[in-house]
Structure formats: structure tokens, C-alpha cells
Amino acid sequence: QVQLVESGGGLVQPGGSLRLSCAASVRTLDYYDIGWFRQAPGKGREGVSCISSLSTYYSDSVKGRFTISRDNAQNTAYLQMNSLKHEDTAVYYCAASVRSGNGCHLIPNKYNYWGQGTQVTVSS
């Protein structure tokens, strides 16, 4: 089994920053692609960003503001969120998929393992 635990969420004012962490209980994180998704009340799950061995991908809504990274030695992935907006308010989920050799994607059904989520609230 694979366990994913998100942390770093909280309340932040517009324009502020947060860094989310995703700690993975896996033998080798490099064998997995990591995705970040979010879901706001009344809305569907939205892909935010993903990272594979040498590529990253961002949704248009966060491109230029968010940065995804990973530390395979620590089995941890990160999502640095800058210039936060009210519309970024959501529960953020970390997800892992066994690496297929292709670039990463933001298709929820392709991810095998999910964390419990961490709340991010952007409000003044």
C-alpha cells in the first residue's frame, strides 16, 4: 500500500504564499508521477499540476504562480503557491501514479493513490 499525507494548508490572505507538502510512504518516489488536484465546494475536482522524471505541467489557472517540485531522497513532493487568489480556495489533494514512461498528466482516474487533502483558504 501507498500512503500519501498532505500538509501545509491553512488560511492566507490574497497575494500571499503557501507551500504544500506531500509525504509518500513508498520505497522509491522516483517510480511515481505526482499530481496535485483541488476541489472547491460545488465544483468538480480540478487538476493543478503534476511532475514526472523530467517534466512538469500546470493548469492555465495556476501557471506562472505555482511551482511543483520533488525531493526523491525524502520521498516528498511540494507545491509552492504564490500570488494566491480567492479562487484558489479549495481542498488540495496529492496523488501518485506508477510511472508509465510518458509525461505526467492531470487525469484523475490515472492516479492510483490519493491523500486525504488539506484545506487552503484565501481570504482577507
PDB file of C-alpha atoms in Angstrom:
ATOM      1  CA  GLN A   1       0.000   0.000   0.000  1.00  0.00           C
ATOM      2  CA  VAL A   2       0.978   3.603  -0.584  1.00  0.00           C
ATOM      3  CA  GLN A   3       0.203   6.315   1.922  1.00  0.00           C
ATOM      4  CA  LEU A   4       0.196   9.995   0.994  1.00  0.00           C
ATOM      5  CA  VAL A   5      -0.046  12.717   3.614  1.00  0.00           C
ATOM      6  CA  GLU A   6      -0.510  16.359   2.670  1.00  0.00           C
ATOM      7  CA  SER A   7       0.446  19.242   4.907  1.00  0.00           C
ATOM      8  CA  GLY A   8       0.938  22.985   4.701  1.00  0.00           C
ATOM      9  CA  GLY A   9      -2.600  24.144   4.072  1.00  0.00           C
ATOM     10  CA  GLY A  10      -4.214  26.938   6.006  1.00  0.00           C
ATOM     11  CA  LEU A  11      -5.599  30.448   5.853  1.00  0.00           C
ATOM     12  CA  VAL A  12      -3.727  33.026   3.807  1.00  0.00           C
ATOM     13  CA  GLN A  13      -4.575  36.485   2.527  1.00  0.00           C
ATOM     14  CA  PRO A  14      -4.817  37.267  -1.189  1.00  0.00           C
ATOM     15  CA  GLY A  15      -1.393  37.723  -2.713  1.00  0.00           C
ATOM     16  CA  GLY A  16       0.206  35.525  -0.094  1.00  0.00           C
ATOM     17  CA  SER A  17       2.046  32.240  -0.424  1.00  0.00           C
ATOM     18  CA  LEU A  18       1.836  28.704   0.886  1.00  0.00           C
ATOM     19  CA  ARG A  19       3.897  25.597   0.314  1.00  0.00           C
ATOM     20  CA  LEU A  20       2.096  22.289   0.360  1.00  0.00           C
ATOM     21  CA  SER A  21       3.983  19.080   1.081  1.00  0.00           C
ATOM     22  CA  CYS A  22       3.120  15.522   0.148  1.00  0.00           C
ATOM     23  CA  ALA A  23       4.935  12.853   2.124  1.00  0.00           C
ATOM     24  CA  ALA A  24       4.813   9.444   0.456  1.00  0.00           C
ATOM     25  CA  SER A  25       5.359   6.090   2.147  1.00  0.00           C
ATOM     26  CA  VAL A  26       6.972   4.448  -0.853  1.00  0.00           C
ATOM     27  CA  ARG A  27      10.256   2.656  -1.366  1.00  0.00           C
ATOM     28  CA  THR A  28      11.367   4.891  -4.210  1.00  0.00           C
ATOM     29  CA  LEU A  29       9.454   8.030  -5.062  1.00  0.00           C
ATOM     30  CA  ASP A  30      11.146   8.230  -8.462  1.00  0.00           C
ATOM     31  CA  TYR A  31       8.977   5.311  -9.596  1.00  0.00           C
ATOM     32  CA  TYR A  32       5.899   7.512  -9.349  1.00  0.00           C
ATOM     33  CA  ASP A  33       4.423  10.534 -11.034  1.00  0.00           C
ATOM     34  CA  ILE A  34       2.907  13.033  -8.607  1.00  0.00           C
ATOM     35  CA  GLY A  35      -0.129  15.166  -9.248  1.00  0.00           C
ATOM     36  CA  TRP A  36      -1.843  17.925  -7.310  1.00  0.00           C
ATOM     37  CA  PHE A  37      -5.593  18.358  -7.619  1.00  0.00           C
ATOM     38  CA  ARG A  38      -8.094  20.601  -5.888  1.00  0.00           C
ATOM     39  CA  GLN A  39     -11.809  20.700  -5.276  1.00  0.00           C
ATOM     40  CA  ALA A  40     -13.902  23.645  -4.166  1.00  0.00           C
ATOM     41  CA  PRO A  41     -17.429  23.293  -2.733  1.00  0.00           C
ATOM     42  CA  GLY A  42     -19.933  22.694  -5.506  1.00  0.00           C
ATOM     43  CA  LYS A  43     -17.242  22.142  -8.116  1.00  0.00           C
ATOM     44  CA  GLY A  44     -15.567  19.129  -9.629  1.00  0.00           C
ATOM     45  CA  ARG A  45     -12.031  18.008  -9.000  1.00  0.00           C
ATOM     46  CA  GLU A  46      -9.576  20.162 -10.929  1.00  0.00           C
ATOM     47  CA  GLY A  47      -6.069  19.249 -11.961  1.00  0.00           C
ATOM     48  CA  VAL A  48      -3.493  21.764 -10.751  1.00  0.00           C
ATOM     49  CA  SER A  49      -0.025  20.461 -11.534  1.00  0.00           C
ATOM     50  CA  CYS A  50       1.968  17.281 -11.997  1.00  0.00           C
ATOM     51  CA  ILE A  51       5.570  16.167 -12.162  1.00  0.00           C
ATOM     52  CA  SER A  52       7.333  13.185 -13.678  1.00  0.00           C
ATOM     53  CA  SER A  53      11.043  12.448 -14.025  1.00  0.00           C
ATOM     54  CA  LEU A  54      11.957  15.427 -16.170  1.00  0.00           C
ATOM     55  CA  SER A  55       8.732  17.224 -16.967  1.00  0.00           C
ATOM     56  CA  THR A  56       6.114  19.299 -15.247  1.00  0.00           C
ATOM     57  CA  TYR A  57       2.687  20.506 -16.240  1.00  0.00           C
ATOM     58  CA  TYR A  58       0.457  23.271 -14.927  1.00  0.00           C
ATOM     59  CA  SER A  59      -3.142  24.180 -15.492  1.00  0.00           C
ATOM     60  CA  ASP A  60      -3.720  27.549 -17.109  1.00  0.00           C
ATOM     61  CA  SER A  61      -5.260  28.907 -13.926  1.00  0.00           C
ATOM     62  CA  VAL A  62      -2.057  28.457 -11.898  1.00  0.00           C
ATOM     63  CA  LYS A  63       0.713  28.651 -14.490  1.00  0.00           C
ATOM     64  CA  GLY A  64       3.228  31.316 -13.536  1.00  0.00           C
ATOM     65  CA  ARG A  65       2.097  31.346  -9.911  1.00  0.00           C
ATOM     66  CA  PHE A  66       2.589  27.762  -8.707  1.00  0.00           C
ATOM     67  CA  THR A  67       5.698  25.595  -8.835  1.00  0.00           C
ATOM     68  CA  ILE A  68       5.788  21.840  -8.365  1.00  0.00           C
ATOM     69  CA  SER A  69       8.913  20.025  -7.216  1.00  0.00           C
ATOM     70  CA  ARG A  70      10.025  16.786  -5.638  1.00  0.00           C
ATOM     71  CA  ASP A  71      12.739  15.512  -3.335  1.00  0.00           C
ATOM     72  CA  ASN A  72      13.043  11.820  -4.080  1.00  0.00           C
ATOM     73  CA  ALA A  73      15.579  11.263  -1.298  1.00  0.00           C
ATOM     74  CA  GLN A  74      12.991  12.472   1.210  1.00  0.00           C
ATOM     75  CA  ASN A  75      10.037  10.872  -0.591  1.00  0.00           C
ATOM     76  CA  THR A  76       8.300  14.225  -0.619  1.00  0.00           C
ATOM     77  CA  ALA A  77       6.676  16.364  -3.292  1.00  0.00           C
ATOM     78  CA  TYR A  78       5.873  20.041  -2.964  1.00  0.00           C
ATOM     79  CA  LEU A  79       3.572  22.634  -4.416  1.00  0.00           C
ATOM     80  CA  GLN A  80       4.763  26.195  -3.934  1.00  0.00           C
ATOM     81  CA  MET A  81       1.804  28.538  -4.333  1.00  0.00           C
ATOM     82  CA  ASN A  82       2.456  32.245  -4.818  1.00  0.00           C
ATOM     83  CA  SER A  83       0.202  35.193  -5.583  1.00  0.00           C
ATOM     84  CA  LEU A  84      -2.767  33.326  -4.194  1.00  0.00           C
ATOM     85  CA  LYS A  85      -6.249  34.372  -5.237  1.00  0.00           C
ATOM     86  CA  HIS A  86      -9.670  33.818  -3.711  1.00  0.00           C
ATOM     87  CA  GLU A  87     -10.463  31.321  -6.453  1.00  0.00           C
ATOM     88  CA  ASP A  88      -7.576  29.145  -5.265  1.00  0.00           C
ATOM     89  CA  THR A  89      -9.608  28.287  -2.176  1.00  0.00           C
ATOM     90  CA  ALA A  90     -10.176  24.530  -2.184  1.00  0.00           C
ATOM     91  CA  VAL A  91      -9.186  21.242  -0.660  1.00  0.00           C
ATOM     92  CA  TYR A  92      -5.893  20.244  -2.247  1.00  0.00           C
ATOM     93  CA  TYR A  93      -5.084  16.600  -2.857  1.00  0.00           C
ATOM     94  CA  CYS A  94      -1.810  14.894  -3.606  1.00  0.00           C
ATOM     95  CA  ALA A  95      -1.975  11.854  -5.866  1.00  0.00           C
ATOM     96  CA  ALA A  96       0.550   9.287  -7.082  1.00  0.00           C
ATOM     97  CA  SER A  97       0.646   7.113 -10.165  1.00  0.00           C
ATOM     98  CA  VAL A  98       3.131   4.412 -11.113  1.00  0.00           C
ATOM     99  CA  ARG A  99       5.359   5.927 -13.763  1.00  0.00           C
ATOM    100  CA  SER A 100       4.369   4.903 -17.285  1.00  0.00           C
ATOM    101  CA  GLY A 101       7.303   6.447 -19.124  1.00  0.00           C
ATOM    102  CA  ASN A 102       5.192   9.207 -20.599  1.00  0.00           C
ATOM    103  CA  GLY A 103       4.942  12.771 -19.426  1.00  0.00           C
ATOM    104  CA  CYS A 104       2.716  13.441 -16.463  1.00  0.00           C
ATOM    105  CA  HIS A 105      -0.964  14.193 -16.822  1.00  0.00           C
ATOM    106  CA  LEU A 106      -3.887  15.656 -14.908  1.00  0.00           C
ATOM    107  CA  ILE A 107      -6.391  12.883 -15.463  1.00  0.00           C
ATOM    108  CA  PRO A 108      -7.691  11.882 -12.011  1.00  0.00           C
ATOM    109  CA  ASN A 109      -8.571   8.311 -12.980  1.00  0.00           C
ATOM    110  CA  LYS A 110      -4.946   7.637 -13.922  1.00  0.00           C
ATOM    111  CA  TYR A 111      -3.770   8.123 -10.346  1.00  0.00           C
ATOM    112  CA  ASN A 112      -3.796   5.088  -8.097  1.00  0.00           C
ATOM    113  CA  TYR A 113      -3.210   6.642  -4.692  1.00  0.00           C
ATOM    114  CA  TRP A 114      -4.625   9.718  -3.015  1.00  0.00           C
ATOM    115  CA  GLY A 115      -4.042  11.644   0.157  1.00  0.00           C
ATOM    116  CA  GLN A 116      -6.809  12.896   2.414  1.00  0.00           C
ATOM    117  CA  GLY A 117      -6.444  16.504   1.329  1.00  0.00           C
ATOM    118  CA  THR A 118      -5.503  19.755   3.011  1.00  0.00           C
ATOM    119  CA  GLN A 119      -7.655  22.876   3.124  1.00  0.00           C
ATOM    120  CA  VAL A 120      -6.373  26.077   1.552  1.00  0.00           C
ATOM    121  CA  THR A 121      -8.428  29.183   2.222  1.00  0.00           C
ATOM    122  CA  VAL A 122      -7.544  32.508   0.617  1.00  0.00           C
ATOM    123  CA  SER A 123      -9.386  35.325   2.334  1.00  0.00           C
ATOM    124  CA  SER A 124      -8.820  38.749   3.807  1.00  0.00           C
TER     125      SER A 124
END
